[in-house]
Short mmCIF file of C-alpha atoms in Angstrom, two decimals:
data_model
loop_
_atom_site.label_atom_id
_atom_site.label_comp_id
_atom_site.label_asym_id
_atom_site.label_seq_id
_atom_site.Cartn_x
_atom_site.Cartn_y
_atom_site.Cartn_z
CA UNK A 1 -27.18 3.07 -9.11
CA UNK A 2 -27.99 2.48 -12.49
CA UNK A 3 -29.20 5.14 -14.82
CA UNK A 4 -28.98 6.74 -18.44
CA UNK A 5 -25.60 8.89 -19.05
CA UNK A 6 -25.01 11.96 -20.48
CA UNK A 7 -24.23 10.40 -24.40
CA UNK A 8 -22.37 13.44 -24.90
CA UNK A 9 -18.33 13.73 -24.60
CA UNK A 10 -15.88 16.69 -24.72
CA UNK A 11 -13.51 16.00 -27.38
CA UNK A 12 -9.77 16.08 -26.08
CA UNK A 13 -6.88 17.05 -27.69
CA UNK A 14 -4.95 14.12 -30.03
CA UNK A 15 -1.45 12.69 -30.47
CA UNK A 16 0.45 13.51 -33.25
CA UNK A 17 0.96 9.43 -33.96
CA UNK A 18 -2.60 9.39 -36.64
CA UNK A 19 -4.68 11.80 -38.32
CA UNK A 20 -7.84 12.56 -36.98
CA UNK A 21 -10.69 10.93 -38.24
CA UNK A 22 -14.42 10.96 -37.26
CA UNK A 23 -16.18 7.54 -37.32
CA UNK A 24 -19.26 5.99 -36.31
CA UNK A 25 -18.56 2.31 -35.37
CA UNK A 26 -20.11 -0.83 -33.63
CA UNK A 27 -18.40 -2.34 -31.15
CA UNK A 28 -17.45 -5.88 -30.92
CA UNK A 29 -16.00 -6.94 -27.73
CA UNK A 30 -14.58 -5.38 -24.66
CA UNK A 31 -10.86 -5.80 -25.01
CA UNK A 32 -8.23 -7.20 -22.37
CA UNK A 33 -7.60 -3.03 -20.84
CA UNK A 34 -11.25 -2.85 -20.13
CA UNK A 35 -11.47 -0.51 -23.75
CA UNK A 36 -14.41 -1.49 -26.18
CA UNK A 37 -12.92 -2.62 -29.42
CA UNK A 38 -14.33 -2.41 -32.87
CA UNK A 39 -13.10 -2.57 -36.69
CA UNK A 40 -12.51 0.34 -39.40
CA UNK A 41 -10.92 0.41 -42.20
CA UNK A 42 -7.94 3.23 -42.21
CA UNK A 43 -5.38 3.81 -44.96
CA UNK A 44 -6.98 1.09 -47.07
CA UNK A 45 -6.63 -1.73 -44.42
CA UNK A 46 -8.93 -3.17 -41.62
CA UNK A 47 -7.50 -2.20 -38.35
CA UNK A 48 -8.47 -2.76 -34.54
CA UNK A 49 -10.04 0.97 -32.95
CA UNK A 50 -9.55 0.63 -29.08
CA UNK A 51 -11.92 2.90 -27.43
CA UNK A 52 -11.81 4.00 -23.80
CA UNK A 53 -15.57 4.25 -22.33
CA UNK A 54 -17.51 2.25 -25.06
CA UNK A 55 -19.32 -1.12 -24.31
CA UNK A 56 -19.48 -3.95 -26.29
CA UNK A 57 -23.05 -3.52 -28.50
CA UNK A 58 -22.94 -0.37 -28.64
CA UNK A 59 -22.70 1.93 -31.75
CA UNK A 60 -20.42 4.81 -31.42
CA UNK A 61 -19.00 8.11 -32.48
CA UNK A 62 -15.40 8.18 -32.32
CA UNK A 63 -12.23 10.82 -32.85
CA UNK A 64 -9.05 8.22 -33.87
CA UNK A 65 -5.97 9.42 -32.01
CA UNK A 66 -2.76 7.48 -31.73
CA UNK A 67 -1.17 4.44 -32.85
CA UNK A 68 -1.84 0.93 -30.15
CA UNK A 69 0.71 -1.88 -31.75
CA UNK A 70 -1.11 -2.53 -34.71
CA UNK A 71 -4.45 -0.10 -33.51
CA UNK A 72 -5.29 3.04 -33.33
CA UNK A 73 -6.57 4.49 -30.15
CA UNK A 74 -10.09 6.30 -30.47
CA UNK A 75 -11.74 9.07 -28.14
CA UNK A 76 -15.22 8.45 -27.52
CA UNK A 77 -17.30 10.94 -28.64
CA UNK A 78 -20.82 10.56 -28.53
CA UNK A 79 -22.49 6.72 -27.66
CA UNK A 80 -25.30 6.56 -30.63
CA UNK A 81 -26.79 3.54 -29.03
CA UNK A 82 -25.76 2.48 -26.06
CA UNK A 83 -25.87 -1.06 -24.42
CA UNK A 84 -28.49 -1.68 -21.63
CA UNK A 85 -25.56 -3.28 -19.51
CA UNK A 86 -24.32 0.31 -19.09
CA UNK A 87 -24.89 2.28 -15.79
CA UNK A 88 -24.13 5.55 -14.55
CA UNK A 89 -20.48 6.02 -12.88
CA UNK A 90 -20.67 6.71 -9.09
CA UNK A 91 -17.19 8.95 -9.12
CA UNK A 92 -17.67 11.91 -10.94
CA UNK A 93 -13.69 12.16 -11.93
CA UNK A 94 -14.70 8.44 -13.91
CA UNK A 95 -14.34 9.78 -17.68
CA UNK A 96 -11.07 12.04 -16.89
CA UNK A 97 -8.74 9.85 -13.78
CA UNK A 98 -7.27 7.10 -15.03
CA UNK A 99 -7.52 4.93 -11.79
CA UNK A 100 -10.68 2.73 -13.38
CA UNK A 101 -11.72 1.65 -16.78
CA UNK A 102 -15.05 -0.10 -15.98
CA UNK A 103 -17.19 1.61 -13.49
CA UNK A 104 -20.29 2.54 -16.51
CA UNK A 105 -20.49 -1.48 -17.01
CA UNK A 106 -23.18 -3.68 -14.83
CA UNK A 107 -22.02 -5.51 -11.70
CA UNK A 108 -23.24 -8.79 -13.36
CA UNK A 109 -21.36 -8.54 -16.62
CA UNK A 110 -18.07 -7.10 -15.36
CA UNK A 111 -18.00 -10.02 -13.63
CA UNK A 112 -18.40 -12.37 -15.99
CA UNK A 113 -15.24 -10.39 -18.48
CA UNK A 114 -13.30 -10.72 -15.33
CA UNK A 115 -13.55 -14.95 -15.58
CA UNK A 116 -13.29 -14.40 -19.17
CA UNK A 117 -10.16 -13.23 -18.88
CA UNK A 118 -8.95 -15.87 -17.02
CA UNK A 119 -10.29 -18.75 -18.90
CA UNK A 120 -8.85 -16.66 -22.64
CA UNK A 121 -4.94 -16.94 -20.62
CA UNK A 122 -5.55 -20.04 -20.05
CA UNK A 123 -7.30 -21.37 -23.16
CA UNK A 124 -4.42 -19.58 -25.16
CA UNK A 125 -1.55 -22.02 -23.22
CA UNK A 126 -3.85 -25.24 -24.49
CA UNK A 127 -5.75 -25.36 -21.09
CA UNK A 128 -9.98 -25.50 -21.74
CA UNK A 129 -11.36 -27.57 -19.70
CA UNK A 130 -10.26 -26.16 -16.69
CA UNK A 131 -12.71 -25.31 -13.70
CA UNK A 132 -12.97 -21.73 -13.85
CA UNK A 133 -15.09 -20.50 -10.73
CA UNK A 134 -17.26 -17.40 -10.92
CA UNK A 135 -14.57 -14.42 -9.78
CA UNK A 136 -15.28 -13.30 -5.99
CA UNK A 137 -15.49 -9.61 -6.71
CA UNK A 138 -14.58 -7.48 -3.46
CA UNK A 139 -16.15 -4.22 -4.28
CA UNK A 140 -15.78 -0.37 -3.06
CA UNK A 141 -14.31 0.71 0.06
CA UNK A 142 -11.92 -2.00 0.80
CA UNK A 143 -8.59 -0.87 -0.85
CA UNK A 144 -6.12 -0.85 2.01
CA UNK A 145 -3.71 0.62 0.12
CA UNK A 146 -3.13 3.01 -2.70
CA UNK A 147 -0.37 5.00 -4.41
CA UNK A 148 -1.25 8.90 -5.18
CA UNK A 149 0.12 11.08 -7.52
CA UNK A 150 0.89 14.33 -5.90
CA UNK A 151 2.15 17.72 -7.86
CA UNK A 152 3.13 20.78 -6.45
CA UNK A 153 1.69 23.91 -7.68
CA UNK A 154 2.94 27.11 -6.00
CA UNK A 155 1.66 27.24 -2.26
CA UNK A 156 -1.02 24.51 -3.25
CA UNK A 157 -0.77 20.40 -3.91
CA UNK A 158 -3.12 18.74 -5.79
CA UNK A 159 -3.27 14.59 -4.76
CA UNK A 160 -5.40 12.67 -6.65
CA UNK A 161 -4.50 10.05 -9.79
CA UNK A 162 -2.76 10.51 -13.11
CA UNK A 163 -5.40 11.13 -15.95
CA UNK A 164 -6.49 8.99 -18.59
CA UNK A 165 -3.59 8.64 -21.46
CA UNK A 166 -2.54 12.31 -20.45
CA UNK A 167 0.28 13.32 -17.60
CA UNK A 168 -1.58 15.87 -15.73
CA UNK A 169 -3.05 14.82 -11.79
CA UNK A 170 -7.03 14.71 -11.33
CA UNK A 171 -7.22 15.91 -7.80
CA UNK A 172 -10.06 14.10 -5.63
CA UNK A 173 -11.48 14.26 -2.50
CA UNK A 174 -12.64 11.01 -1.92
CA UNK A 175 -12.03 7.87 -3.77
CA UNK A 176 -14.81 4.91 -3.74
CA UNK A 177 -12.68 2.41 -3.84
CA UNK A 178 -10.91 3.08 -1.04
CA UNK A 179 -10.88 2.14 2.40
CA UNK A 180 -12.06 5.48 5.35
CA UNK A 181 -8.50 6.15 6.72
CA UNK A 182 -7.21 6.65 3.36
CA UNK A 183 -10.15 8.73 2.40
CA UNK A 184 -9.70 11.02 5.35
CA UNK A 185 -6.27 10.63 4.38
CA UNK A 186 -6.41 13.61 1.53
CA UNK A 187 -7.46 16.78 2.32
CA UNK A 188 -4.52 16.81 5.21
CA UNK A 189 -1.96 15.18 3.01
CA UNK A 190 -2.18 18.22 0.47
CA UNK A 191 -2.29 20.17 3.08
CA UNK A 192 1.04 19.20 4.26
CA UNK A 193 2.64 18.48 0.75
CA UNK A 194 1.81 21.95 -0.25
CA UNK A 195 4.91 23.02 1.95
CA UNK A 196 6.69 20.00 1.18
CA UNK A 197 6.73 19.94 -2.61
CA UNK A 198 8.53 22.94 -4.59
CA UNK A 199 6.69 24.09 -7.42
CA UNK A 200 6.44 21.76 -10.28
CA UNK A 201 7.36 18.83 -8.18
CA UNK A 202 5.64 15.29 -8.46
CA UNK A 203 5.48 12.90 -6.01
CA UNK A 204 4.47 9.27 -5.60
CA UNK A 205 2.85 8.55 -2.14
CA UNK A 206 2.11 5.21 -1.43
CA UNK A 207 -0.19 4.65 1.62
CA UNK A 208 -1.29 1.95 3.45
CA UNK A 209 -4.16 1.87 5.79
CA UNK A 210 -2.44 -0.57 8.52
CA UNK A 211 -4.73 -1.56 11.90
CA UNK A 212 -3.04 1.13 14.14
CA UNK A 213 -2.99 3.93 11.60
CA UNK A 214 -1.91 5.05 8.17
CA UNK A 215 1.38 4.24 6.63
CA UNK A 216 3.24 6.57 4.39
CA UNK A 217 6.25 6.34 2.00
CA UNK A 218 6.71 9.37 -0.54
CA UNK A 219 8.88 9.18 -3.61
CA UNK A 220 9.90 12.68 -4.72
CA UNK A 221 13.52 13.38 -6.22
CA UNK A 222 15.38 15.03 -3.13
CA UNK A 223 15.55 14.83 0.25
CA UNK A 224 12.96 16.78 2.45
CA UNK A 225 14.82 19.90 3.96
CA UNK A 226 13.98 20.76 7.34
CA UNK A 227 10.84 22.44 6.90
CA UNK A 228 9.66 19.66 5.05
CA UNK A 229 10.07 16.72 7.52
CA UNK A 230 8.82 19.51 10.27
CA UNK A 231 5.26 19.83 8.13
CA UNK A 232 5.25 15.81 8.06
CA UNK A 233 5.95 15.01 11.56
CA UNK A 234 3.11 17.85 12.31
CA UNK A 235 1.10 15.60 9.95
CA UNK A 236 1.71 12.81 12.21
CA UNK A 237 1.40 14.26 15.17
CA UNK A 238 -1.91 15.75 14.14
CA UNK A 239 -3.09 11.16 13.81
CA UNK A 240 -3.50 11.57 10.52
CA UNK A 241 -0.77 8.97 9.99
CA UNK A 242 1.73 7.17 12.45
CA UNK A 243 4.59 7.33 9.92
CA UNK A 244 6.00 9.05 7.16
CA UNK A 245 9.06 7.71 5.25
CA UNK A 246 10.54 9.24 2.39
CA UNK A 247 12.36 7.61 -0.95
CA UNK A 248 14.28 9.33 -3.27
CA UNK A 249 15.80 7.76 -6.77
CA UNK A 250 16.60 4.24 -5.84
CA UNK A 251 17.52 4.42 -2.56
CA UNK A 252 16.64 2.66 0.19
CA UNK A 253 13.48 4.52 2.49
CA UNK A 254 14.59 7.26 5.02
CA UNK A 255 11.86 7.36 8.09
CA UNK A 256 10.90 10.58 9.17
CA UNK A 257 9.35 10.38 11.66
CA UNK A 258 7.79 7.55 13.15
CA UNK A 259 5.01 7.73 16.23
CA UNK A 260 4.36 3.74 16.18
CA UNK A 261 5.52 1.04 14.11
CA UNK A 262 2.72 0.12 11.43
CA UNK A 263 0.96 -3.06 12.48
CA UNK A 264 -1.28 -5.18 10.26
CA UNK A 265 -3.25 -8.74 11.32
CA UNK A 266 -2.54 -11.47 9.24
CA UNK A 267 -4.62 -13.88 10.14
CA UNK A 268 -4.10 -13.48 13.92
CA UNK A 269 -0.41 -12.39 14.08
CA UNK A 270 0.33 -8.81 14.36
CA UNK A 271 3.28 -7.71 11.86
CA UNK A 272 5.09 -4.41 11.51
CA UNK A 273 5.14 -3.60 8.03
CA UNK A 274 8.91 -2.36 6.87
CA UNK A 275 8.30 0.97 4.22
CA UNK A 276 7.01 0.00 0.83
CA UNK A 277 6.65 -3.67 2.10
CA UNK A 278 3.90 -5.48 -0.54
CA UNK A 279 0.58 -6.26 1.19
CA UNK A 280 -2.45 -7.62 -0.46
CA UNK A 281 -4.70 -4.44 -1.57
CA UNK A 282 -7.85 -5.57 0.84
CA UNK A 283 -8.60 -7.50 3.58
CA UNK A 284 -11.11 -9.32 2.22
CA UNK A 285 -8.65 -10.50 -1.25
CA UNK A 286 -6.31 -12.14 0.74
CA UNK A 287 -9.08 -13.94 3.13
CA UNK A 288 -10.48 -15.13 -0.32
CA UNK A 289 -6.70 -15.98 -1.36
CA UNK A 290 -6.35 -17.70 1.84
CA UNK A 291 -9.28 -19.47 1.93
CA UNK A 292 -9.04 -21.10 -1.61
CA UNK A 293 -5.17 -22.41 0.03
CA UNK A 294 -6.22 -23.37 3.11
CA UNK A 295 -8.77 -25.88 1.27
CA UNK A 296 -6.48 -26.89 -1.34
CA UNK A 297 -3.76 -27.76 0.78
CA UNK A 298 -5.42 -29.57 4.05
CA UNK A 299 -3.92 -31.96 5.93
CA UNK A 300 -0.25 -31.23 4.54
CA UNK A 301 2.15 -31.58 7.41
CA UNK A 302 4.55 -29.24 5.29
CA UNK A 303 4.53 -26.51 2.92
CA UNK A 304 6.81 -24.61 1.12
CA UNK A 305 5.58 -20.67 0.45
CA UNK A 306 7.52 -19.29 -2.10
CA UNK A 307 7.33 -15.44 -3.07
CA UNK A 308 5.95 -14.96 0.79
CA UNK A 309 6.34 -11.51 1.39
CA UNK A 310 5.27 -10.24 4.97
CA UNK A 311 3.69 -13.87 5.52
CA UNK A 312 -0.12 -13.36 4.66
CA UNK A 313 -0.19 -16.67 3.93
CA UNK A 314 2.76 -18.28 5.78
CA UNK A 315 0.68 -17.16 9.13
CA UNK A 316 -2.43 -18.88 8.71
CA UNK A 317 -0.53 -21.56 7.14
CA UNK A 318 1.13 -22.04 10.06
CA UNK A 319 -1.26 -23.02 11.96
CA UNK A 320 -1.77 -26.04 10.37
CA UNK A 321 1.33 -27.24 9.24
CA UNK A 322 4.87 -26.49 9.54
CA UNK A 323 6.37 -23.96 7.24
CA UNK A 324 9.20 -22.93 5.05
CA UNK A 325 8.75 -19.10 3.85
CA UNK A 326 11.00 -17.67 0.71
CA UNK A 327 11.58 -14.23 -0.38
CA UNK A 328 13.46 -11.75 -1.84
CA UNK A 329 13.15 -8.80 -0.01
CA UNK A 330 15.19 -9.26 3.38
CA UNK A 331 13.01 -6.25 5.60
CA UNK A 332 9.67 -8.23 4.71
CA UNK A 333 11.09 -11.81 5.48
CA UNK A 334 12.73 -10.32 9.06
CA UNK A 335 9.45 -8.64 9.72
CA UNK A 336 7.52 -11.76 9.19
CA UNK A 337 9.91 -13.72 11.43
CA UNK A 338 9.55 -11.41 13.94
CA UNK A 339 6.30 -12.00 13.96
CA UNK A 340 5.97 -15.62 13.53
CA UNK A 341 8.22 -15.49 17.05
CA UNK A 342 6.03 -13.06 18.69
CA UNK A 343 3.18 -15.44 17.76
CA UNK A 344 4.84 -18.53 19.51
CA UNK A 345 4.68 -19.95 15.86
CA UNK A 346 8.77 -19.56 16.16
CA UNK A 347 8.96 -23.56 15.82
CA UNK A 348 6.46 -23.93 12.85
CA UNK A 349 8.02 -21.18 10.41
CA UNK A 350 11.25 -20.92 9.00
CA UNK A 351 11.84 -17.81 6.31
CA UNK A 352 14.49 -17.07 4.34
CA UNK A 353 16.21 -14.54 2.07
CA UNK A 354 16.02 -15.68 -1.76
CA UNK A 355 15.59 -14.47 -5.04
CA UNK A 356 13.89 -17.27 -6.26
CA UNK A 357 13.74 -15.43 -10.04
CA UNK A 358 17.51 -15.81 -10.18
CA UNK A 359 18.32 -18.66 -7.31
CA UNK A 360 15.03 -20.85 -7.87
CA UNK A 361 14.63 -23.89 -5.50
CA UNK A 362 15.51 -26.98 -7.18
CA UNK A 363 13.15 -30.38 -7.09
CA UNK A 364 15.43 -31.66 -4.79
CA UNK A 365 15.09 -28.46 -2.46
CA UNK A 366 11.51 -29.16 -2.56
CA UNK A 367 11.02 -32.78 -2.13
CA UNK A 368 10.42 -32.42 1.41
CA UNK A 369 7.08 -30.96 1.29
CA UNK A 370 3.84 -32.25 0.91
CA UNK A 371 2.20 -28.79 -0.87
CA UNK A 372 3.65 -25.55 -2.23
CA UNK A 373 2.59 -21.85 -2.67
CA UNK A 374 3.77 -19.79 -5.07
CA UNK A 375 2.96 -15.89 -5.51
CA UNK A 376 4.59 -14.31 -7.64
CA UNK A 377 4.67 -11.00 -8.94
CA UNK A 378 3.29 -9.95 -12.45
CA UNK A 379 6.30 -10.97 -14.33
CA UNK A 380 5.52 -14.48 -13.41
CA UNK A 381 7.76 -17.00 -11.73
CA UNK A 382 9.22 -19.45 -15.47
CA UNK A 383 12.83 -19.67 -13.42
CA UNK A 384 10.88 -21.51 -10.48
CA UNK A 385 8.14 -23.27 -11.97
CA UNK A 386 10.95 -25.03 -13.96
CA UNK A 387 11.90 -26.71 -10.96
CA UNK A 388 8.56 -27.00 -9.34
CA UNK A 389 7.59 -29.25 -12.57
CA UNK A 390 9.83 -32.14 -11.16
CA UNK A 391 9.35 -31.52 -7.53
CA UNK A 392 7.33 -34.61 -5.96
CA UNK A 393 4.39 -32.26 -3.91
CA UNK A 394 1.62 -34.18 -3.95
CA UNK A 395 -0.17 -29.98 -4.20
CA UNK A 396 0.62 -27.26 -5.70
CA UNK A 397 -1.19 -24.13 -5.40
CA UNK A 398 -0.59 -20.78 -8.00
CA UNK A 399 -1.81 -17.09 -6.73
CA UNK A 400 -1.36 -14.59 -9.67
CA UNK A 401 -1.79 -11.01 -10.30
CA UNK A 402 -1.44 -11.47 -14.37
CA UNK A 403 -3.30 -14.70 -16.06
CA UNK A 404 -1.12 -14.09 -18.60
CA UNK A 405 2.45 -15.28 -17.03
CA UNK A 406 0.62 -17.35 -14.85
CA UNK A 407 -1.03 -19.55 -17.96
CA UNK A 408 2.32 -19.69 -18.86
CA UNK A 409 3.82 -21.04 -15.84
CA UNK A 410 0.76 -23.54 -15.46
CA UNK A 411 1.84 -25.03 -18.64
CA UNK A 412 5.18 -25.58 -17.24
CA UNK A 413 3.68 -27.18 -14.19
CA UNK A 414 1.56 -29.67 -16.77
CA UNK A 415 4.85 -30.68 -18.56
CA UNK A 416 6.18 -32.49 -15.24
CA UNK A 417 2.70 -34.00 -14.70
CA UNK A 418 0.92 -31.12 -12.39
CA UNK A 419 -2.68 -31.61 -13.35
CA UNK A 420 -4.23 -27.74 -13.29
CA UNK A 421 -7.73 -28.95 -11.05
CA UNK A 422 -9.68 -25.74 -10.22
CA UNK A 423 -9.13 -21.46 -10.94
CA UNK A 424 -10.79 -18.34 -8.75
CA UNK A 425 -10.28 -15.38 -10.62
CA UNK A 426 -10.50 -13.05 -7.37
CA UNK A 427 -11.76 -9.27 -8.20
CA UNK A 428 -9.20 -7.49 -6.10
CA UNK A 429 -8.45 -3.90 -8.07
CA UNK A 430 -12.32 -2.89 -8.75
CA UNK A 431 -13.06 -1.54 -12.10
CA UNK A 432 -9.66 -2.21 -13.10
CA UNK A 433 -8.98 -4.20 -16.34
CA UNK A 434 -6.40 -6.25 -13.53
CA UNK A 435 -7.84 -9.52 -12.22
CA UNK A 436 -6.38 -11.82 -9.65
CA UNK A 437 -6.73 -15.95 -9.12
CA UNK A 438 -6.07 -18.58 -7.14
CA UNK A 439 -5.55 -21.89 -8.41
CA UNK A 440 -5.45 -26.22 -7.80
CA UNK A 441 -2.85 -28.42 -9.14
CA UNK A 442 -2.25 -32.09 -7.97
CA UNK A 443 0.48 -34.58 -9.07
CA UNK A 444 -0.64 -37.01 -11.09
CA UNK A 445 2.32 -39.09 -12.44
CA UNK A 446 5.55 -39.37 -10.74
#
């Protein structure tokens, strides 16, 4: 709902990196991290202020605080005029939890930045005259999954999200961008961490709201003693999830306990998710993902889906063509075969074990298919789009989490003659500064 807010802020304490100035300032644009951005001069020079909270057109009162590369970080103080695309948060922990930077800004306008983004990665890597579609924003309530921060505090445990630029844990009770089960998911998780965690103790939890219940694997240095894994099968046995797995350091995930494997639909086929396996964060994303393929790569006979994870492509894929799945991470790639066989789609998918980063597919690999998929995580995929560039797919379609390394990989794909056709920056982490896309290429010289 949109309304006037309270112009007012507490000031917080500051790093030790700047002194502390007051300053009223306009600002400019809303930078790449979702902060407003303006210009001061400090120490005799002109230097970028980013500003968590402040809009673009707005005038502001500001507290600087730490060094940012060659910025200084500013608190917000007091908004002096504020822009009429601001709105009133919905979550009341907005100005302190560092889980979203852009709930104050209208629906209209956010998405708008969002494409922006896109198009300034790509315009930056020589590409501006791309087709850069409006971005398909998903909205509240549809996170399927979500990673809490969890501290122990004598016999209580607060679960909520780190804070803003500060290490403490702002404890909530319901989240709006998450989906019910994980909602309901709270109040009995710290619950049953508060016997689980010793005092002082963090913990990641990473849950995933899966079709036949919740999924849980906690990170925590240690390994639950026996009270501890008693108080999380109780949690399990009480529905509140169907299984709890626990990870400590770097080692691999220990189940404990387990009332039903974790099943999730992709696309039809019903696959048991392995602990910490990736999974798209909504439902609706990866339809929107899979849509924008499914168009862009009718009426190949094969494909080629690189980085494929648990197969939330590869599945709906396969129902059209005949596939050839790639990934690093062995439990996902099994669990997706497992699937695929379960599915009677035994015949149309083949999956493998690969870390294409290190042990890309070459051209000649590739030749063999009439489109490819990549998805790759944020750091990109430069070792494989190398090789991609000379491969003789008459498609190629890009999903990214980061615009950045994936402008960067797109230009690789243009040096072998991969014309870049279409974009859809997809709106998957809501109010986020993160923004997702899909994108076109087609061959067009040999």
């Amino acid at each position: 709902m949109k309304g006037r807010p309270s112009h007012k802020r507490r000031p917080r304490g500051r790093g030790a990196d700047a002194p502390a100035r007051t300053l009223e300032v306009m600002i400019d644009v809303l930078g790449a991290q979702g902060d407003g951005v303006a210009r001061a001069e400090l120490s005799g020079k002109t230097v970028a202020l980013y500003i968590p909270g402040a809009l673009a057109g707005e005038r502001v009162r500001v507290r600087t605080r730490d060094k940012r590369g060659d910025g200084v970080v500013a608190e917000l103080l007091d908004i002096l005029e504020p822009s009429p695309h601001r709105i009133q948060p919905g979550c009341p922990h907005f100005e302190r939890c560092g889980g979203c930077a852009l709930q104050h800004l209208d629906r209209r306008i956010y998405g708008a930045w969002k494409r922006d983004r896109v198009i300034h990665a790509l315009a930056q890597r020589g590409f501006a005259d791309v087709c850069v579609d409006d971005a398909v924003l998903i909205g509240e309530g549809t996170r399927r999954r979500v990673t809490f921060t969890a501290h122990g505090s004598g016999k209580a445990a607060r679960v909520g999200f780190n804070a803003r630029a500060r290490h403490d844990v702002v404890a909530v009770a319901v989240c709006p961008l998450l989906a019910g089960p994980l909602n309901a998911l709270i109040a009995p998780l710290g619950e049953t961490l508060a016997s689980v965690l010793k005092d002082g103790q963090r913990a990641r939890v990473a849950a995933t709201a899966c079709d036949n219940g919740v999924d849980l694997l906690i990170e925590a240095d240690g390994s639950p003693d026996l009270a501890a894994r008693e108080a999380l099968a109780a949690l399990v046995r009480a529905g509140h999830a169907v299984r709890v797995a626990w990870r400590a350091d770097t080692l691999a995930p220990e189940p404990i306990v387990q009332e039903q494997p974790p099943r999730i639909d992709l696309s039809g086929v019903a696959v048991e998710l392995p602990p910490g396996a990736f999974l798209q964060a909504s439902r609706e994303g990866e339809h929107a993902i899979r849509d924008r393929i499914l168009d862009w790569v009718d009426g190949a006979g094969r494909v080629a889906d690189l980085f494929c994870g648990l197969g939330s492509f590869t599945m709906p894929l396969a129902a059209k063509a005949v596939v050839s799945a790639w990934d690093v991470t062995e439990p996902s790639v099994r669990a997706l075969e497992r699937a695929a066989g379960r599915a009677g789609l035994g015949g149309r998918v083949a999956a493998g074990v690969r870390d294409l980063d290190r042990q890309p597919l070459e051209a000649r690999d590739l030749d063999a298919f009439d489109a490819i998929v990549f998805d790759p995580p944020r750091a990109g995929a430069k070792a494989q789009a190398e090789h991609l560039a000379d491969a003789r797919a008459e498609r190629i379609v890009g999903v990214s989490c980061n615009p950045a390394t994936f402008a960067r990989d797109a230009r690789i794909l243009a040096g072998g003659g991969y014309a870049l056709d279409r974009v859809t920056p997809i709106d998957q982490f809501t109010h986020s500064a993160h923004v997702e896309l899909a994108a076109a290429f087609t061959r067009t010289r040999a």
